[in-house]
Short mmCIF file of C-alpha atoms (C1' of nucleotides) in Angstrom, two decimals:
data_model
loop_
_atom_site.label_atom_id
_atom_site.label_comp_id
_atom_site.label_asym_id
_atom_site.label_seq_id
_atom_site.Cartn_x
_atom_site.Cartn_y
_atom_site.Cartn_z
CA MET A 272 0.00 0.00 0.00
CA ASP A 273 2.98 2.25 -0.24
CA GLU A 274 2.10 4.72 -2.94
CA THR A 275 5.28 6.55 -2.12
CA ALA A 276 6.85 5.04 -5.21
CA PRO A 277 7.82 7.55 -7.90
CA GLN A 278 4.70 6.83 -9.85
CA LYS A 279 2.41 9.19 -11.77
CA GLY A 280 -0.54 9.53 -9.47
CA THR A 281 -2.54 12.55 -10.56
CA VAL A 282 -5.52 11.05 -12.32
CA GLU A 283 -5.08 11.83 -16.01
CA THR A 284 -2.91 14.90 -15.88
CA ALA A 285 -0.59 15.24 -18.83
CA PRO A 286 2.59 13.19 -18.50
CA GLN A 287 5.77 14.72 -17.20
CA LYS A 288 7.12 17.33 -19.58
CA GLY A 289 9.49 20.06 -18.62
CA THR A 290 9.22 21.63 -15.22
CA VAL A 291 6.07 21.48 -13.15
CA THR A 292 5.73 25.24 -13.31
CA GLN A 293 5.94 25.22 -17.08
CA ARG A 294 3.09 22.75 -17.19
CA ALA A 295 1.05 24.98 -14.90
CA ILE A 296 1.65 27.95 -17.19
CA GLU A 297 0.50 25.98 -20.21
CA ALA A 298 -2.51 24.72 -18.29
CA VAL A 299 -3.73 28.21 -17.46
CA LYS A 300 -2.99 29.47 -20.97
CA ALA A 301 -4.98 26.57 -22.35
CA MET A 302 -7.89 27.32 -20.06
CA ILE A 303 -8.00 30.84 -21.44
CA ALA A 304 -7.47 29.84 -25.06
CA GLU A 305 -10.27 27.28 -24.83
CA GLY A 306 -12.59 29.86 -23.38
CA ARG A 307 -12.92 28.18 -20.02
CA LEU A 308 -11.68 31.45 -18.57
CA GLU A 309 -13.07 34.69 -19.91
CA PRO A 310 -11.33 38.08 -19.84
CA GLY A 311 -11.91 39.81 -16.52
CA GLN A 312 -12.99 36.62 -14.85
CA ARG A 313 -11.63 35.63 -11.48
CA LEU A 314 -9.55 32.49 -11.10
CA PRO A 315 -9.67 30.01 -8.24
CA THR A 316 -7.37 30.56 -5.30
CA GLU A 317 -3.64 29.98 -5.61
CA ARG A 318 -4.11 27.17 -3.13
CA ASP A 319 -7.00 25.76 -5.10
CA LEU A 320 -5.21 25.88 -8.42
CA ALA A 321 -2.15 24.26 -6.91
CA ALA A 322 -4.18 21.43 -5.46
CA ARG A 323 -6.14 21.02 -8.68
CA LEU A 324 -2.96 20.61 -10.73
CA GLY A 325 -1.33 18.50 -8.05
CA ILE A 326 1.59 20.84 -7.46
CA SER A 327 2.80 22.95 -4.57
CA ARG A 328 1.70 26.48 -4.01
CA SER A 329 5.22 27.77 -4.61
CA SER A 330 5.32 26.32 -8.10
CA MET A 331 1.85 27.57 -8.84
CA ARG A 332 2.84 31.02 -7.69
CA GLU A 333 5.78 31.03 -10.10
CA ALA A 334 3.43 30.17 -12.93
CA ILE A 335 1.02 32.91 -11.92
CA ARG A 336 3.82 35.42 -11.60
CA ALA A 337 5.05 34.59 -15.08
CA LEU A 338 1.60 35.04 -16.58
CA THR A 339 1.23 38.25 -14.63
CA VAL A 340 4.38 39.66 -16.15
CA LEU A 341 3.14 38.61 -19.58
CA GLY A 342 0.03 40.68 -19.00
CA VAL A 343 -2.30 37.70 -19.10
CA LEU A 344 -3.22 37.62 -15.43
CA GLU A 345 -3.55 40.29 -12.79
CA ALA A 346 -3.16 39.56 -9.08
CA ARG A 347 -4.94 41.79 -6.59
CA HIS A 348 -3.63 41.46 -3.08
CA GLY A 349 -6.35 40.32 -0.74
CA SER A 350 -8.89 39.93 -3.50
CA GLY A 351 -7.87 37.28 -5.99
CA ILE A 352 -6.36 36.58 -9.39
CA TYR A 353 -8.10 37.79 -12.51
CA VAL A 354 -7.71 37.39 -16.23
CA THR A 355 -6.89 40.73 -17.84
CA GLN A 356 -9.03 42.11 -20.62
CA LEU A 357 -6.48 40.53 -22.95
CA GLU A 358 -6.39 43.72 -24.96
CA ALA A 359 -3.44 44.68 -27.11
CA GLY A 360 -2.10 47.02 -24.48
CA ASP A 361 -2.14 44.35 -21.79
CA LEU A 362 -0.34 41.70 -23.76
CA LEU A 363 2.14 43.90 -25.61
CA GLU A 364 3.40 45.74 -22.56
CA THR A 365 6.30 43.30 -22.43
CA PHE A 366 7.33 44.54 -25.84
CA GLY A 367 9.02 47.42 -24.09
CA VAL A 368 11.48 45.01 -22.52
CA VAL A 369 12.81 44.16 -25.95
CA ALA A 370 13.48 47.80 -26.68
CA ASP A 371 15.06 48.36 -23.29
CA LEU A 372 17.49 45.49 -23.55
CA SER A 373 18.48 45.85 -27.20
CA ARG A 374 21.72 47.45 -28.20
CA GLY A 375 23.87 48.07 -31.20
CA PRO A 376 22.64 46.66 -34.51
CA ARG A 377 19.40 45.48 -32.93
CA LEU A 378 18.44 49.07 -32.18
CA VAL A 379 18.66 49.87 -35.86
CA GLU A 380 16.48 46.89 -36.68
CA LEU A 381 13.90 48.06 -34.16
CA LEU A 382 13.90 51.52 -35.69
CA GLU A 383 13.46 49.97 -39.11
CA VAL A 384 10.39 48.11 -37.89
CA ARG A 385 9.14 51.26 -36.30
CA ARG A 386 9.64 53.20 -39.52
CA ILE A 387 7.57 50.70 -41.44
CA LEU A 388 4.74 50.59 -38.94
CA GLU A 389 4.79 54.26 -38.06
CA SER A 390 4.66 55.39 -41.67
CA THR A 391 1.70 53.15 -42.36
CA ALA A 392 -0.02 54.16 -39.15
CA THR A 393 0.43 57.83 -39.98
CA ALA A 394 -0.95 57.27 -43.45
CA LEU A 395 -4.01 55.54 -42.03
CA ALA A 396 -4.41 58.32 -39.51
CA ALA A 397 -4.35 60.94 -42.25
CA ALA A 398 -7.32 59.26 -43.86
CA ARG A 399 -9.34 58.65 -40.72
CA ILE A 400 -8.42 61.23 -38.12
CA THR A 401 -11.30 63.18 -36.58
CA PRO A 402 -11.25 66.87 -35.67
CA ASP A 403 -11.12 66.00 -31.97
CA GLN A 404 -8.16 63.71 -32.43
CA LEU A 405 -6.44 66.27 -34.61
CA ALA A 406 -6.88 68.88 -31.91
CA GLU A 407 -5.24 66.53 -29.42
CA VAL A 408 -2.30 66.05 -31.76
CA GLU A 409 -1.92 69.78 -32.21
CA LYS A 410 -1.99 70.30 -28.46
CA HIS A 411 1.14 68.22 -28.03
CA LEU A 412 2.76 69.72 -31.09
CA THR A 413 2.51 73.27 -29.81
CA ALA A 414 3.42 72.24 -26.26
CA MET A 415 6.49 70.53 -27.62
CA ASN A 416 7.60 73.67 -29.40
CA ALA A 417 6.88 75.93 -26.44
CA THR A 418 9.36 74.54 -23.94
CA ASP A 419 13.07 73.98 -23.62
CA ASP A 420 12.95 71.23 -21.04
CA PRO A 421 14.17 68.07 -22.81
CA GLU A 422 12.10 65.90 -20.50
CA GLU A 423 8.93 67.74 -21.39
CA ILE A 424 9.77 67.77 -25.07
CA LEU A 425 10.27 64.03 -25.02
CA ALA A 426 6.98 63.48 -23.22
CA HIS A 427 5.02 65.55 -25.72
CA ASP A 428 6.86 63.98 -28.62
CA LEU A 429 5.82 60.55 -27.42
CA ALA A 430 2.25 61.71 -26.91
CA PHE A 431 2.23 63.29 -30.38
CA HIS A 432 3.03 60.00 -32.05
CA ARG A 433 0.80 58.06 -29.68
CA GLU A 434 -2.24 60.11 -30.63
CA ILE A 435 -1.51 59.59 -34.30
CA ALA A 436 -1.12 55.85 -33.81
CA ALA A 437 -4.41 55.78 -31.93
CA ALA A 438 -6.11 57.63 -34.77
CA ALA A 439 -5.01 54.93 -37.17
CA GLY A 440 -7.64 52.69 -35.64
CA ASN A 441 -5.55 49.61 -35.01
CA ASP A 442 -5.01 49.14 -31.29
CA THR A 443 -2.57 46.30 -31.80
CA MET A 444 -0.36 48.40 -34.03
CA ALA A 445 -0.56 51.28 -31.59
CA ALA A 446 0.50 49.01 -28.74
CA ILE A 447 3.48 47.73 -30.67
CA LEU A 448 4.56 51.25 -31.56
CA GLU A 449 4.15 52.21 -27.94
CA GLY A 450 6.60 49.50 -27.01
CA LEU A 451 9.00 50.53 -29.75
CA SER A 452 8.99 54.06 -28.39
CA SER A 453 9.18 53.18 -24.73
CA ARG A 454 10.47 55.91 -22.53
CA THR A 455 13.87 54.42 -21.79
CA PHE A 456 14.39 53.43 -25.40
CA ARG A 457 13.87 56.87 -26.80
CA ALA A 458 15.74 58.52 -23.97
CA ARG A 459 18.83 56.54 -24.83
CA VAL A 460 18.74 57.29 -28.54
CA TRP A 461 17.44 60.80 -28.28
CA ARG A 462 20.06 61.97 -25.88
CA GLY A 463 22.77 61.74 -28.48
CA TYR A 464 20.60 62.64 -31.44
CA GLN A 465 19.36 65.92 -30.01
CA GLU A 466 22.76 66.93 -28.80
CA GLU A 467 23.66 67.49 -32.39
CA GLY A 468 21.14 70.27 -32.64
CA ALA A 469 18.55 68.19 -34.36
CA PHE A 470 15.75 70.07 -32.64
CA ALA A 471 15.10 72.30 -35.62
CA ARG A 472 14.98 69.39 -38.00
CA THR A 473 12.67 67.43 -35.71
CA ARG A 474 10.38 70.41 -35.48
CA ARG A 475 10.25 70.72 -39.26
CA GLU A 476 9.46 67.04 -39.66
CA HIS A 477 6.70 67.16 -37.11
CA ALA A 478 5.24 70.12 -38.92
CA ALA A 479 5.27 68.17 -42.17
CA ILE A 480 3.46 65.26 -40.56
CA HIS A 481 0.90 67.60 -39.08
CA ARG A 482 0.34 69.30 -42.42
CA ALA A 483 -0.33 65.96 -44.08
CA LEU A 484 -2.82 65.03 -41.38
CA VAL A 485 -4.70 68.29 -41.77
CA ALA A 486 -4.81 67.81 -45.54
CA HIS A 487 -5.97 64.21 -45.07
CA ASP A 488 -3.22 63.20 -47.46
CA PRO A 489 -2.14 59.62 -46.68
CA GLU A 490 0.74 59.51 -49.13
CA ALA A 491 2.27 62.69 -47.83
CA ALA A 492 1.78 61.48 -44.27
CA ARG A 493 3.48 58.18 -45.03
CA ALA A 494 6.44 59.91 -46.59
CA ALA A 495 6.78 62.45 -43.79
CA ALA A 496 6.63 59.80 -41.06
CA ALA A 497 9.07 57.53 -42.86
CA ALA A 498 11.50 60.39 -43.30
CA HIS A 499 11.12 61.37 -39.66
CA VAL A 500 12.01 57.97 -38.28
CA GLY A 501 14.49 57.40 -41.07
CA GLU A 502 16.51 60.40 -39.99
CA VAL A 503 17.07 58.97 -36.54
CA GLU A 504 17.67 55.57 -38.04
CA GLU A 505 20.38 56.88 -40.32
CA TRP A 506 22.01 58.84 -37.54
CA LEU A 507 22.10 55.77 -35.33
CA ARG A 508 23.50 53.68 -38.15
CA THR A 509 26.43 56.02 -38.60
CA GLN A 510 26.96 56.13 -34.86
CA LEU A 511 27.56 52.40 -34.91
CA GLY A 512 29.10 51.37 -38.17
CA GLY A 513 31.25 54.46 -38.46
CA MET B 292 28.05 43.76 15.51
CA ASP B 293 24.77 41.89 15.39
CA GLU B 294 23.46 42.62 11.95
CA THR B 295 20.67 40.16 12.57
CA ALA B 296 18.25 42.95 13.36
CA PRO B 297 15.35 43.35 10.90
CA GLN B 298 16.89 46.46 9.47
CA LYS B 299 17.34 47.52 5.88
CA GLY B 300 20.78 46.12 5.54
CA THR B 301 21.44 46.06 1.83
CA VAL B 302 23.50 49.17 1.41
CA GLU B 303 21.35 51.59 -0.56
CA THR B 304 18.76 49.34 -2.11
CA ALA B 305 15.78 51.27 -3.46
CA PRO B 306 13.00 51.89 -0.95
CA GLN B 307 9.92 49.70 -0.85
CA LYS B 308 7.92 49.94 -4.07
CA GLY B 309 5.48 47.37 -5.27
CA THR B 310 6.07 43.74 -4.46
CA VAL B 311 9.46 42.46 -3.51
CA THR B 312 9.53 40.20 -6.54
CA GLN B 313 8.81 43.11 -8.84
CA ARG B 314 11.77 44.94 -7.43
CA ALA B 315 13.96 41.91 -7.99
CA ILE B 316 12.87 41.73 -11.62
CA GLU B 317 13.70 45.38 -12.14
CA ALA B 318 17.04 44.92 -10.40
CA VAL B 319 18.12 42.14 -12.74
CA LYS B 320 16.83 43.98 -15.79
CA ALA B 321 18.79 47.02 -14.70
CA MET B 322 21.94 44.96 -14.25
CA ILE B 323 21.61 43.80 -17.84
CA ALA B 324 20.65 47.19 -19.25
CA GLU B 325 23.61 48.82 -17.54
CA GLY B 326 25.94 46.24 -18.94
CA ARG B 327 26.86 44.74 -15.60
CA LEU B 328 25.62 41.47 -17.02
CA GLU B 329 26.60 40.51 -20.55
CA PRO B 330 24.66 38.18 -22.87
CA GLY B 331 25.57 34.57 -22.18
CA GLN B 332 27.07 35.39 -18.84
CA ARG B 333 26.28 33.35 -15.80
CA LEU B 334 24.46 34.91 -12.85
CA PRO B 335 25.15 34.28 -9.18
CA THR B 336 23.25 31.52 -7.47
CA GLU B 337 19.57 31.88 -6.68
CA ARG B 338 20.55 31.79 -3.04
CA ASP B 339 23.24 34.41 -3.59
CA LEU B 340 21.00 36.76 -5.50
CA ALA B 341 18.30 36.43 -2.90
CA ALA B 342 20.70 37.26 -0.10
CA ARG B 343 22.20 40.12 -2.09
CA LEU B 344 18.81 41.74 -2.62
CA GLY B 345 17.71 40.96 0.89
CA ILE B 346 14.77 38.79 -0.11
CA SER B 347 13.84 35.14 0.23
CA ARG B 348 14.74 32.52 -2.30
CA SER B 349 11.05 31.98 -3.14
CA SER B 350 10.60 35.58 -4.18
CA MET B 351 13.85 35.56 -6.09
CA ARG B 352 12.78 32.42 -7.89
CA GLU B 353 9.54 34.07 -8.98
CA ALA B 354 11.53 36.94 -10.41
CA ILE B 355 13.87 34.58 -12.23
CA ARG B 356 10.98 32.55 -13.55
CA ALA B 357 9.34 35.67 -14.91
CA LEU B 358 12.51 36.77 -16.68
CA THR B 359 12.95 33.24 -18.00
CA VAL B 360 9.52 33.31 -19.59
CA LEU B 361 10.34 36.69 -21.10
CA GLY B 362 13.37 35.13 -22.76
CA VAL B 363 15.85 37.26 -20.84
CA LEU B 364 17.26 34.54 -18.62
CA GLU B 365 17.79 30.83 -19.06
CA ALA B 366 17.99 28.42 -16.12
CA ARG B 367 19.96 25.21 -16.53
CA HIS B 368 19.20 22.66 -13.88
CA GLY B 369 22.30 21.80 -11.89
CA SER B 370 24.42 24.33 -13.71
CA GLY B 371 23.23 27.85 -13.09
CA ILE B 372 21.29 30.80 -14.47
CA TYR B 373 22.49 32.53 -17.61
CA VAL B 374 21.61 35.62 -19.57
CA THR B 375 20.37 34.66 -23.02
CA GLN B 376 22.01 36.07 -26.12
CA LEU B 377 19.26 38.68 -26.01
CA GLU B 378 18.70 38.19 -29.70
CA ALA B 379 15.44 39.02 -31.38
CA GLY B 380 14.31 35.42 -31.33
CA ASP B 381 14.90 35.06 -27.60
CA LEU B 382 13.01 38.15 -26.57
CA LEU B 383 10.18 38.01 -29.07
CA GLU B 384 9.18 34.44 -28.39
CA THR B 385 6.50 35.72 -26.07
CA PHE B 386 4.94 37.46 -29.03
CA GLY B 387 3.35 34.15 -29.88
CA VAL B 388 1.29 34.32 -26.71
CA VAL B 389 -0.42 37.41 -28.03
CA ALA B 390 -1.42 35.62 -31.19
CA ASP B 391 -2.56 32.56 -29.27
CA LEU B 392 -4.81 34.43 -26.90
CA SER B 393 -6.29 36.94 -29.33
CA ARG B 394 -9.72 36.46 -30.77
CA GLY B 395 -12.29 38.23 -32.84
CA PRO B 396 -11.44 41.74 -34.00
CA ARG B 397 -7.96 41.50 -32.54
CA LEU B 398 -7.12 38.70 -34.95
CA VAL B 399 -7.89 41.02 -37.84
CA GLU B 400 -5.66 43.69 -36.35
CA LEU B 401 -2.85 41.17 -36.02
CA LEU B 402 -3.26 40.16 -39.63
CA GLU B 403 -3.19 43.79 -40.66
CA VAL B 404 0.13 44.25 -38.87
CA ARG B 405 1.38 41.10 -40.47
CA ARG B 406 0.32 42.31 -43.90
CA ILE B 407 2.25 45.53 -43.45
CA LEU B 408 5.40 43.84 -42.20
CA GLU B 409 5.24 40.83 -44.46
CA SER B 410 4.81 42.89 -47.61
CA THR B 411 7.79 45.05 -46.72
CA ALA B 412 9.87 42.04 -45.73
CA THR B 413 9.06 40.31 -49.00
CA ALA B 414 10.00 43.44 -50.92
CA LEU B 415 13.33 43.63 -49.12
CA ALA B 416 13.89 39.96 -49.74
CA ALA B 417 13.29 40.40 -53.45
CA ALA B 418 16.12 42.89 -53.57
CA ARG B 419 18.58 40.98 -51.42
CA ILE B 420 17.85 37.28 -51.67
CA THR B 421 20.77 35.05 -52.59
CA PRO B 422 20.61 31.99 -54.86
CA ASP B 423 21.03 29.70 -51.86
CA GLN B 424 18.20 31.32 -49.99
CA LEU B 425 16.05 31.26 -53.08
CA ALA B 426 16.67 27.56 -53.47
CA GLU B 427 15.53 27.02 -49.90
CA VAL B 428 12.34 28.95 -50.58
CA GLU B 429 11.67 26.90 -53.68
CA LYS B 430 12.20 23.69 -51.77
CA HIS B 431 9.31 24.49 -49.46
CA LEU B 432 7.20 25.79 -52.30
CA THR B 433 7.38 22.56 -54.27
CA ALA B 434 7.03 20.43 -51.15
CA MET B 435 3.93 22.35 -50.28
CA ASN B 436 2.36 21.65 -53.65
CA ALA B 437 3.34 18.01 -53.65
CA THR B 438 1.31 16.80 -50.69
CA ASP B 439 -2.28 16.66 -49.53
CA ASP B 440 -1.62 16.44 -45.83
CA PRO B 441 -2.86 19.72 -44.34
CA GLU B 442 -0.38 19.45 -41.51
CA GLU B 443 2.52 19.17 -43.89
CA ILE B 444 1.21 21.93 -46.11
CA LEU B 445 0.95 24.25 -43.13
CA ALA B 446 4.47 23.42 -42.01
CA HIS B 447 5.96 24.16 -45.42
CA ASP B 448 3.84 27.26 -45.78
CA LEU B 449 5.25 28.57 -42.53
CA ALA B 450 8.78 27.69 -43.60
CA PHE B 451 8.23 29.35 -46.97
CA HIS B 452 7.42 32.66 -45.37
CA ARG B 453 10.06 32.22 -42.71
CA GLU B 454 12.82 31.84 -45.28
CA ILE B 455 11.64 34.95 -47.06
CA ALA B 456 11.56 36.92 -43.84
CA ALA B 457 15.06 35.75 -43.05
CA ALA B 458 16.25 36.84 -46.47
CA ALA B 459 15.01 40.34 -45.74
CA GLY B 460 17.96 40.74 -43.44
CA ASN B 461 16.17 42.09 -40.38
CA ASP B 462 16.16 39.49 -37.61
CA THR B 463 13.85 41.54 -35.43
CA MET B 464 11.24 41.77 -38.14
CA ALA B 465 11.59 38.07 -38.85
CA ALA B 466 11.07 37.26 -35.18
CA ILE B 467 7.93 39.37 -34.99
CA LEU B 468 6.53 37.74 -38.12
CA GLU B 469 7.36 34.37 -36.65
CA GLY B 470 5.24 35.23 -33.64
CA LEU B 471 2.42 36.51 -35.82
CA SER B 472 2.39 33.23 -37.71
CA SER B 473 2.73 30.96 -34.72
CA ARG B 474 1.59 27.44 -35.27
CA THR B 475 -1.56 27.61 -33.18
CA PHE B 476 -2.50 30.99 -34.61
CA ARG B 477 -2.38 29.92 -38.22
CA ALA B 478 -3.95 26.57 -37.45
CA ARG B 479 -6.98 28.30 -36.04
CA VAL B 480 -7.44 30.69 -38.94
CA TRP B 481 -6.36 28.33 -41.68
CA ARG B 482 -8.70 25.59 -40.72
CA GLY B 483 -11.71 27.58 -41.79
CA TYR B 484 -10.02 29.40 -44.64
CA GLN B 485 -8.84 26.31 -46.43
CA GLU B 486 -12.10 24.51 -45.99
CA GLU B 487 -13.51 26.87 -48.55
CA GLY B 488 -11.25 25.46 -51.22
CA ALA B 489 -8.76 28.28 -51.01
CA PHE B 490 -5.90 25.91 -51.79
CA ALA B 491 -5.79 26.85 -55.44
CA ARG B 492 -5.81 30.54 -54.69
CA THR B 493 -3.10 30.15 -52.08
CA ARG B 494 -0.98 28.23 -54.55
CA ARG B 495 -1.40 30.95 -57.14
CA GLU B 496 -0.43 33.66 -54.67
CA HIS B 497 2.64 31.78 -53.55
CA ALA B 498 3.67 31.39 -57.15
CA ALA B 499 3.32 35.13 -57.68
CA ILE B 500 5.51 35.85 -54.66
CA HIS B 501 8.09 33.40 -55.91
CA ARG B 502 8.07 34.93 -59.38
CA ALA B 503 8.74 38.38 -57.91
CA LEU B 504 11.62 37.03 -55.86
CA VAL B 505 13.21 35.39 -58.88
CA ALA B 506 12.85 38.61 -60.84
CA HIS B 507 14.28 40.60 -57.93
CA ASP B 508 11.31 42.89 -58.29
CA PRO B 509 10.57 44.51 -54.90
CA GLU B 510 7.41 46.28 -55.95
CA ALA B 511 5.87 43.15 -57.38
CA ALA B 512 6.92 41.23 -54.31
CA ARG B 513 5.35 43.79 -52.02
CA ALA B 514 2.10 43.69 -53.92
CA ALA B 515 1.98 39.92 -54.06
CA ALA B 516 2.65 39.50 -50.36
CA ALA B 517 0.16 42.17 -49.39
CA ALA B 518 -2.49 40.53 -51.54
CA HIS B 519 -1.70 37.13 -50.07
CA VAL B 520 -2.16 38.19 -46.47
CA GLY B 521 -4.96 40.55 -47.44
CA GLU B 522 -6.99 37.66 -48.80
CA VAL B 523 -6.96 35.87 -45.47
CA GLU B 524 -7.57 39.16 -43.71
CA GLU B 525 -10.65 39.89 -45.78
CA TRP B 526 -12.01 36.40 -45.32
CA LEU B 527 -11.59 36.64 -41.56
CA ARG B 528 -13.24 40.05 -41.55
CA THR B 529 -16.34 38.71 -43.22
CA GLN B 530 -16.37 35.72 -40.88
CA LEU B 531 -16.72 38.09 -37.98
CA GLY B 532 -18.65 41.11 -39.08
CA GLY B 533 -21.11 39.04 -41.10
"C1'" DC C 154 -30.27 54.10 7.47
"C1'" DA C 155 -25.37 55.20 7.51
"C1'" DG C 156 -21.01 54.38 9.15
"C1'" DC C 157 -17.76 51.75 11.83
"C1'" DC C 158 -15.27 47.65 12.74
"C1'" DG C 159 -14.10 42.88 13.15
"C1'" DT C 160 -13.27 38.73 10.87
"C1'" DA C 161 -12.65 35.40 7.24
"C1'" DG C 162 -10.42 34.87 2.93
"C1'" DT C 163 -6.69 35.73 -0.35
"C1'" DG C 164 -2.31 37.12 -2.23
"C1'" DG C 165 2.69 38.19 -0.52
"C1'" DT C 166 6.74 36.67 1.91
"C1'" DC C 167 9.76 33.83 4.50
"C1'" DT C 168 12.08 29.56 6.18
"C1'" DG C 169 13.97 25.17 5.79
"C1'" DA C 170 14.07 20.87 3.94
"C1'" DC C 171 14.75 17.45 0.26
"C1'" DC C 172 15.15 15.93 -4.68
"C1'" DA C 173 17.42 15.87 -9.33
"C1'" DA C 174 20.64 17.28 -12.69
"C1'" DC C 175 25.26 18.84 -13.54
"C1'" DC C 176 30.11 19.38 -12.99
"C1'" DT C 177 34.53 18.68 -11.13
"C1'" DG C 178 38.29 16.01 -9.64
"C1'" DG C 179 40.19 11.90 -8.10
"C1'" DT C 180 40.81 6.95 -8.74
"C1'" DG C 181 41.83 2.86 -11.01
"C1'" DA C 182 42.17 0.03 -15.13
"C1'" DT C 183 44.28 -0.15 -19.57
"C1'" DA D 267 50.42 8.33 -19.73
"C1'" DT D 268 45.72 8.08 -21.02
"C1'" DC D 269 41.09 7.41 -20.51
"C1'" DA D 270 36.76 5.67 -18.42
"C1'" DC D 271 34.30 5.77 -14.38
"C1'" DC D 272 32.29 7.28 -10.22
"C1'" DA D 273 31.67 9.98 -5.88
"C1'" DG D 274 30.70 14.15 -3.83
"C1'" DG D 275 29.65 19.08 -3.94
"C1'" DT D 276 27.15 22.78 -6.28
"C1'" DT D 277 22.96 24.45 -8.13
"C1'" DG D 278 18.26 24.72 -9.88
"C1'" DG D 279 13.43 22.39 -8.96
"C1'" DT D 280 9.92 21.13 -5.75
"C1'" DC D 281 7.55 20.78 -1.60
"C1'" DA D 282 5.53 21.90 3.07
"C1'" DG D 283 3.96 24.98 6.52
"C1'" DA D 284 3.85 29.21 8.78
"C1'" DC D 285 2.96 34.13 9.20
"C1'" DC D 286 2.01 38.86 7.35
"C1'" DA D 287 -0.76 42.48 4.64
"C1'" DC D 288 -4.56 43.70 2.32
"C1'" DT D 289 -9.50 43.26 0.83
"C1'" DA D 290 -14.12 42.46 1.17
"C1'" DC D 291 -18.14 41.21 3.40
"C1'" DG D 292 -21.46 41.44 6.99
"C1'" DG D 293 -23.04 42.41 11.46
"C1'" DC D 294 -23.10 45.80 14.96
"C1'" DT D 295 -23.69 50.40 16.61
"C1'" DG D 296 -25.11 55.10 16.61
#
DNA sequence: CAGCCGTAGTGGTCTGACCAACCTGGTGAT
DNA sequence: ATCACCAGGTTGGTCAGACCACTACGGCTG
């Protein structure tokens, strides 16, 4: 009657594969993918889940933590664990990590991706932007040109592009661009770029983008945005390759 | 000399902010971002790190697990914890999760992003592809047309596009596209799409892409790729909106 | 009826133990 | 001298149980 033997006990749980925690992660992901867990819904207790999967609470917590960082789950102290809304913003938040930890040639690649997406997003925005959205864009444009504080300029610059991306109507694309322009990422690149007195050029490029948006001219918007990002891209390329 | 007191011992560690684990995650990320940890380098022991940050091993493990899932760290049982190469593929693996957990309108948005990136990547590939790479592409193209097994077709289809993305010369873009075409993602969409006898059309579109690559014609390649993805995109759109 | 407060429930953290895989270095046979 | 083997230490993986911190719910009080 000694069931202490290293046998597989847990009913019909999947066979051993990788670490226990990994299995737990897959299990929860599967529950969500199969619709057994809806966005916003509350999960069972950590203790419950652990027992249900036949693992310890520690291991289950690691799985939950991982899914939390991925933006799939959200743990509220004292209340419970919930599935996020699984919107683009939730899941793509981790995209910023890529930008933060990339260096050298990879930064150029990221800027290339951003140029492609940003130019398309700006073109779409030119066609679809509403007066309200346009006003919001202009707000940041003027604010950006009215101050000398680099921090503030950067903030408004980010907001400027964010509003445009939002106006493009594709939340997923906007979320990706958000990650590609994460605060730390731009701060690192911008620092050097702006030190070369690129403020005037940046201002001119922003004006061109704005003009295209007002004119609802997608092609002009695409070109202006591509040139804008391309300038930084080229500068960075020379900084590296010599 | 009794440092056993429950005091903040660790030199000048940041004050309390969020959960302990979260702080640990940030600490490791910072170490990497600041270059104190190089790609491929081995980290101190779990026990060491925990002691160094003044937290328990459990909490430190959660942090490590989270960074492992993000593709930043890699734990080798019995050996130690290492920083990954921090290449595009490592960090963007989590992108697949987004595709796996997205449904409804978000799937269309993802396909739209893919269309934008894939068309550009194919255009770049047309300009740069080498004979060797082209041969590889053709291998999968013919293999795809030579079988009836949907599983095999899907596998070669994925490889077909993967080779093209690789030929574009931007690893980051290739990694993102890889995530956007993850196995489970395409399986879900394809199932329905191909049931409508879209095989012939798909074959024709692949042929067009191949022709453009052979001719080193970027514009034709861009158009062909955009149309290819756009077809699926349109079909999915009608499936949802009615 | 409104507001306070206590208590049960839940996530957050810690401790300490043991298991399993890896790696190093020594030992012995060839 | 060389190489195969194996024994022990190091390190990640897992487990168990305890306590703390916060939330939410419901009864009690004014």
